[in-house]
Tab-separated table of C-alpha atoms in Angstrom:
chain	number	residue	atom	x	y	z
A	1356	UNK	CA	2.309	17.836	-17.632
A	1357	UNK	CA	3.122	14.210	-17.814
A	1358	UNK	CA	0.524	11.528	-18.166
A	1359	UNK	CA	-0.543	9.360	-15.319
A	1360	UNK	CA	-0.739	6.174	-17.039
A	1361	UNK	CA	1.266	5.109	-20.307
A	1362	UNK	CA	-2.329	3.089	-20.755
A	1363	UNK	CA	-5.689	4.808	-21.957
A	1364	UNK	CA	-7.384	6.419	-18.803
A	1365	UNK	CA	-11.117	5.899	-19.486
A	1366	UNK	CA	-13.461	8.759	-19.329
A	1367	UNK	CA	-15.796	8.244	-15.666
A	1368	UNK	CA	-19.113	8.344	-17.854
A	1369	UNK	CA	-17.452	5.575	-19.877
A	1370	UNK	CA	-16.827	3.418	-17.157
A	1371	UNK	CA	-19.611	0.787	-15.656
A	1372	UNK	CA	-21.955	1.893	-13.032
A	1373	UNK	CA	-20.259	0.033	-10.098
A	1374	UNK	CA	-16.964	1.244	-11.025
A	1375	UNK	CA	-17.947	4.915	-11.565
A	1376	UNK	CA	-19.789	4.636	-8.123
A	1377	UNK	CA	-16.959	3.494	-6.756
A	1378	UNK	CA	-14.352	6.116	-7.923
A	1379	UNK	CA	-16.936	8.886	-6.957
A	1380	UNK	CA	-17.044	7.731	-3.473
A	1381	UNK	CA	-13.239	7.885	-3.120
A	1382	UNK	CA	-13.606	11.385	-4.546
A	1383	UNK	CA	-16.036	12.297	-1.967
A	1384	UNK	CA	-14.064	11.247	0.742
A	1385	UNK	CA	-10.710	12.177	-0.285
A	1386	UNK	CA	-11.372	15.414	-2.118
A	1387	UNK	CA	-9.891	13.772	-5.271
A	1388	UNK	CA	-9.517	10.605	-7.030
A	1389	UNK	CA	-6.495	8.787	-6.720
A	1390	UNK	CA	-4.675	8.348	-9.863
A	1391	UNK	CA	-4.411	4.268	-9.313
A	1392	UNK	CA	-8.563	4.356	-9.626
A	1393	UNK	CA	-8.493	5.881	-12.875
A	1394	UNK	CA	-5.480	3.919	-14.535
A	1395	UNK	CA	-6.724	0.359	-13.068
A	1396	UNK	CA	-10.179	1.450	-14.531
A	1397	UNK	CA	-8.599	0.357	-17.906
A	1398	UNK	CA	-9.493	-3.113	-17.448
A	1399	UNK	CA	-12.942	-3.358	-15.570
A	1400	UNK	CA	-12.582	-6.962	-14.406
A	1401	UNK	CA	-9.215	-6.665	-13.103
A	1402	UNK	CA	-9.996	-2.925	-11.079
A	1403	UNK	CA	-12.798	-4.876	-9.604
A	1404	UNK	CA	-10.627	-8.044	-8.624
A	1405	UNK	CA	-7.656	-5.881	-7.446
A	1406	UNK	CA	-10.026	-3.440	-5.302
A	1407	UNK	CA	-11.802	-6.895	-3.722
A	1408	UNK	CA	-8.256	-7.975	-2.707
A	1409	UNK	CA	-7.091	-4.374	-1.649
A	1410	UNK	CA	-10.122	-3.822	0.729
A	1411	UNK	CA	-9.997	-7.273	2.101
A	1412	UNK	CA	-6.209	-6.909	3.389
A	1413	UNK	CA	-6.197	-3.039	3.911
A	1414	UNK	CA	-9.623	-2.298	5.543
A	1415	UNK	CA	-9.670	-5.818	7.750
A	1416	UNK	CA	-10.999	-5.133	11.127
A	1417	UNK	CA	-9.964	-8.071	12.760
A	1418	UNK	CA	-6.171	-9.262	13.676
A	1419	UNK	CA	-3.694	-7.372	15.549
A	1420	UNK	CA	-2.374	-5.137	12.820
A	1421	UNK	CA	-3.598	-1.366	12.781
A	1422	UNK	CA	-4.059	0.602	9.550
A	1423	UNK	CA	-0.929	2.401	10.619
A	1424	UNK	CA	0.767	-0.819	10.460
A	1425	UNK	CA	-0.562	-1.946	7.203
A	1426	UNK	CA	0.665	1.235	5.612
A	1427	UNK	CA	4.035	0.876	6.936
A	1428	UNK	CA	4.113	-2.474	5.352
A	1429	UNK	CA	3.159	-1.194	2.095
A	1430	UNK	CA	5.641	1.918	2.147
A	1431	UNK	CA	8.568	-0.380	3.303
A	1432	UNK	CA	8.055	-2.784	0.490
A	1433	UNK	CA	7.091	-0.247	-2.096
A	1434	UNK	CA	10.350	1.646	-1.695
A	1435	UNK	CA	12.342	-2.085	-1.945
A	1436	UNK	CA	10.426	-2.333	-5.295
A	1437	UNK	CA	10.900	1.029	-6.216
A	1438	UNK	CA	7.479	2.048	-6.668
A	1439	UNK	CA	6.866	5.738	-6.665
A	1440	UNK	CA	3.022	5.890	-6.767
A	1441	UNK	CA	3.096	3.455	-3.951
A	1442	UNK	CA	5.574	5.040	-1.785
A	1443	UNK	CA	4.172	8.373	-2.078
A	1444	UNK	CA	0.353	7.500	-1.946
A	1445	UNK	CA	0.565	4.837	1.017
A	1446	UNK	CA	3.332	7.085	2.933
A	1447	UNK	CA	0.826	9.643	2.628
A	1448	UNK	CA	-1.389	7.358	4.442
A	1449	UNK	CA	0.997	6.188	7.049
A	1450	UNK	CA	1.693	9.841	8.038
A	1451	UNK	CA	-2.156	10.254	8.728
A	1452	UNK	CA	-2.668	7.298	10.481
A	1453	UNK	CA	0.566	7.313	12.441
A	1454	UNK	CA	0.011	10.809	13.416
A	1455	UNK	CA	3.866	11.182	12.463
A	1456	UNK	CA	4.828	13.321	9.637
A	1457	UNK	CA	8.249	12.237	9.220
A	1458	UNK	CA	7.813	8.159	9.665
A	1459	UNK	CA	6.986	7.505	6.030
A	1460	UNK	CA	10.235	9.134	4.535
A	1461	UNK	CA	12.100	7.119	7.399
A	1462	UNK	CA	10.473	3.937	6.676
A	1463	UNK	CA	10.981	3.990	3.031
A	1464	UNK	CA	14.779	4.660	3.187
A	1465	UNK	CA	15.711	2.493	6.133
A	1466	UNK	CA	13.436	1.322	8.805
A	1467	UNK	CA	16.243	0.393	10.902
A	1468	UNK	CA	16.561	3.926	11.701
A	1469	UNK	CA	13.114	4.747	11.751
A	1470	UNK	CA	11.308	5.972	15.112
A	1471	UNK	CA	9.660	2.771	15.405
A	1472	UNK	CA	9.195	0.118	18.137
A	1473	UNK	CA	11.077	-3.257	18.285
A	1474	UNK	CA	7.482	-4.808	17.016
A	1475	UNK	CA	7.163	-2.668	14.153
A	1476	UNK	CA	11.052	-3.589	13.195
A	1477	UNK	CA	10.369	-7.086	13.242
A	1478	UNK	CA	7.103	-6.835	11.482
A	1479	UNK	CA	9.188	-4.598	8.439
A	1480	UNK	CA	12.141	-7.196	8.868
A	1481	UNK	CA	9.901	-10.042	8.007
A	1482	UNK	CA	7.638	-7.689	5.175
A	1483	UNK	CA	11.209	-7.163	3.439
A	1484	UNK	CA	12.368	-10.855	3.774
A	1485	UNK	CA	8.768	-11.788	2.061
A	1486	UNK	CA	9.521	-9.088	-0.379
A	1487	UNK	CA	12.767	-10.011	-1.508
A	1488	UNK	CA	13.587	-13.979	-0.450
A	1489	UNK	CA	10.215	-15.707	0.495
A	1490	UNK	CA	11.486	-19.069	0.062
A	1491	UNK	CA	14.157	-18.391	2.988
A	1492	UNK	CA	11.099	-17.730	5.227
A	1493	UNK	CA	11.112	-20.446	8.007
A	1494	UNK	CA	10.254	-21.568	11.372
A	1495	UNK	CA	12.999	-18.536	13.129
A	1496	UNK	CA	10.826	-15.881	11.361
A	1497	UNK	CA	7.858	-17.228	12.803
A	1498	UNK	CA	9.353	-17.674	16.463
A	1499	UNK	CA	10.683	-13.894	16.211
A	1500	UNK	CA	7.379	-12.553	14.745
A	1501	UNK	CA	5.675	-14.214	18.046
A	1502	UNK	CA	8.117	-13.005	20.353
A	1503	UNK	CA	6.720	-9.618	19.228
A	1504	UNK	CA	2.953	-10.714	20.102
A	1505	UNK	CA	1.959	-11.740	16.354
A	1506	UNK	CA	0.150	-14.782	15.691
A	1507	UNK	CA	0.247	-16.853	13.010
A	1508	UNK	CA	-3.138	-14.908	11.325
A	1509	UNK	CA	-1.172	-11.554	11.750
A	1510	UNK	CA	1.913	-13.268	9.598
A	1511	UNK	CA	-0.592	-14.331	7.094
A	1512	UNK	CA	-1.479	-10.637	7.005
A	1513	UNK	CA	1.874	-9.207	6.620
A	1514	UNK	CA	2.802	-11.654	4.105
A	1515	UNK	CA	-0.450	-10.967	2.028
A	1516	UNK	CA	-0.118	-7.466	2.091
A	1517	UNK	CA	3.757	-7.424	0.816
A	1518	UNK	CA	2.744	-10.021	-1.725
A	1519	UNK	CA	-0.455	-8.193	-3.092
A	1520	UNK	CA	1.655	-4.883	-3.158
A	1521	UNK	CA	4.581	-6.537	-4.855
A	1522	UNK	CA	2.004	-6.897	-7.776
A	1523	UNK	CA	0.662	-3.368	-7.449
A	1524	UNK	CA	4.308	-1.979	-7.303
A	1525	UNK	CA	5.062	-3.993	-10.366
A	1526	UNK	CA	2.026	-2.694	-12.607
A	1527	UNK	CA	2.542	0.588	-11.410
A	1528	UNK	CA	5.954	0.766	-12.422
A	1529	UNK	CA	5.196	-1.122	-15.859
A	1530	UNK	CA	2.502	1.789	-16.641
A	1531	UNK	CA	4.125	4.540	-15.246
A	1532	UNK	CA	1.906	5.626	-13.042
A	1533	UNK	CA	2.294	8.904	-11.732
A	1534	UNK	CA	1.195	9.806	-7.909
A	1535	UNK	CA	-1.419	12.644	-7.537
A	1536	UNK	CA	0.261	15.847	-6.218
A	1537	UNK	CA	-2.244	15.768	-3.337
A	1538	UNK	CA	-0.042	12.938	-1.492
A	1539	UNK	CA	2.865	14.972	-1.341
A	1540	UNK	CA	1.671	17.225	1.356
A	1541	UNK	CA	-1.080	14.729	3.455
A	1542	UNK	CA	0.105	14.239	6.791
A	1543	UNK	CA	3.245	16.570	6.894
A	1544	UNK	CA	2.211	18.592	9.607
A	1545	UNK	CA	1.444	17.103	13.255
A	1546	UNK	CA	-2.690	16.941	14.100
């Protein structure tokens, strides 16, 4: 079996209390420990900063982005960044939140062919532009998103999620982070 990271993965018992408690809470909720928690625990200070920003972006209760929207952004941009871990893990969450077992695969391959709304397509067009050519974002992009009901705070959220997961994708690729087998089956059958 391949390791989950090319860097050392610490034992739970060796971790600072706050990190161990966070990992155990995730395990209790999910039924397993996603490998991202174990691999990033290699550097406790960065673990704390990463998950603080992750939670601020992905667990945000204000704004017009749903949990499915947020996971769709991560899945599409992670696919563009060729990040196996994030496509698999966040694709699983997308399938669950959207209650559509095929959606994550469609979005990861080509969101223009996916079963999504014009609003979602505009959101992903913008996210992919931020992912690949943020220097070309301009007024026309804002006008397009406003026409689909997004406000400026939503646009900030789309950009921030894309940028944050750009960092995550690159680190996951560099450390060869492997997705958990549990992710592959999650949300595959309609509820």
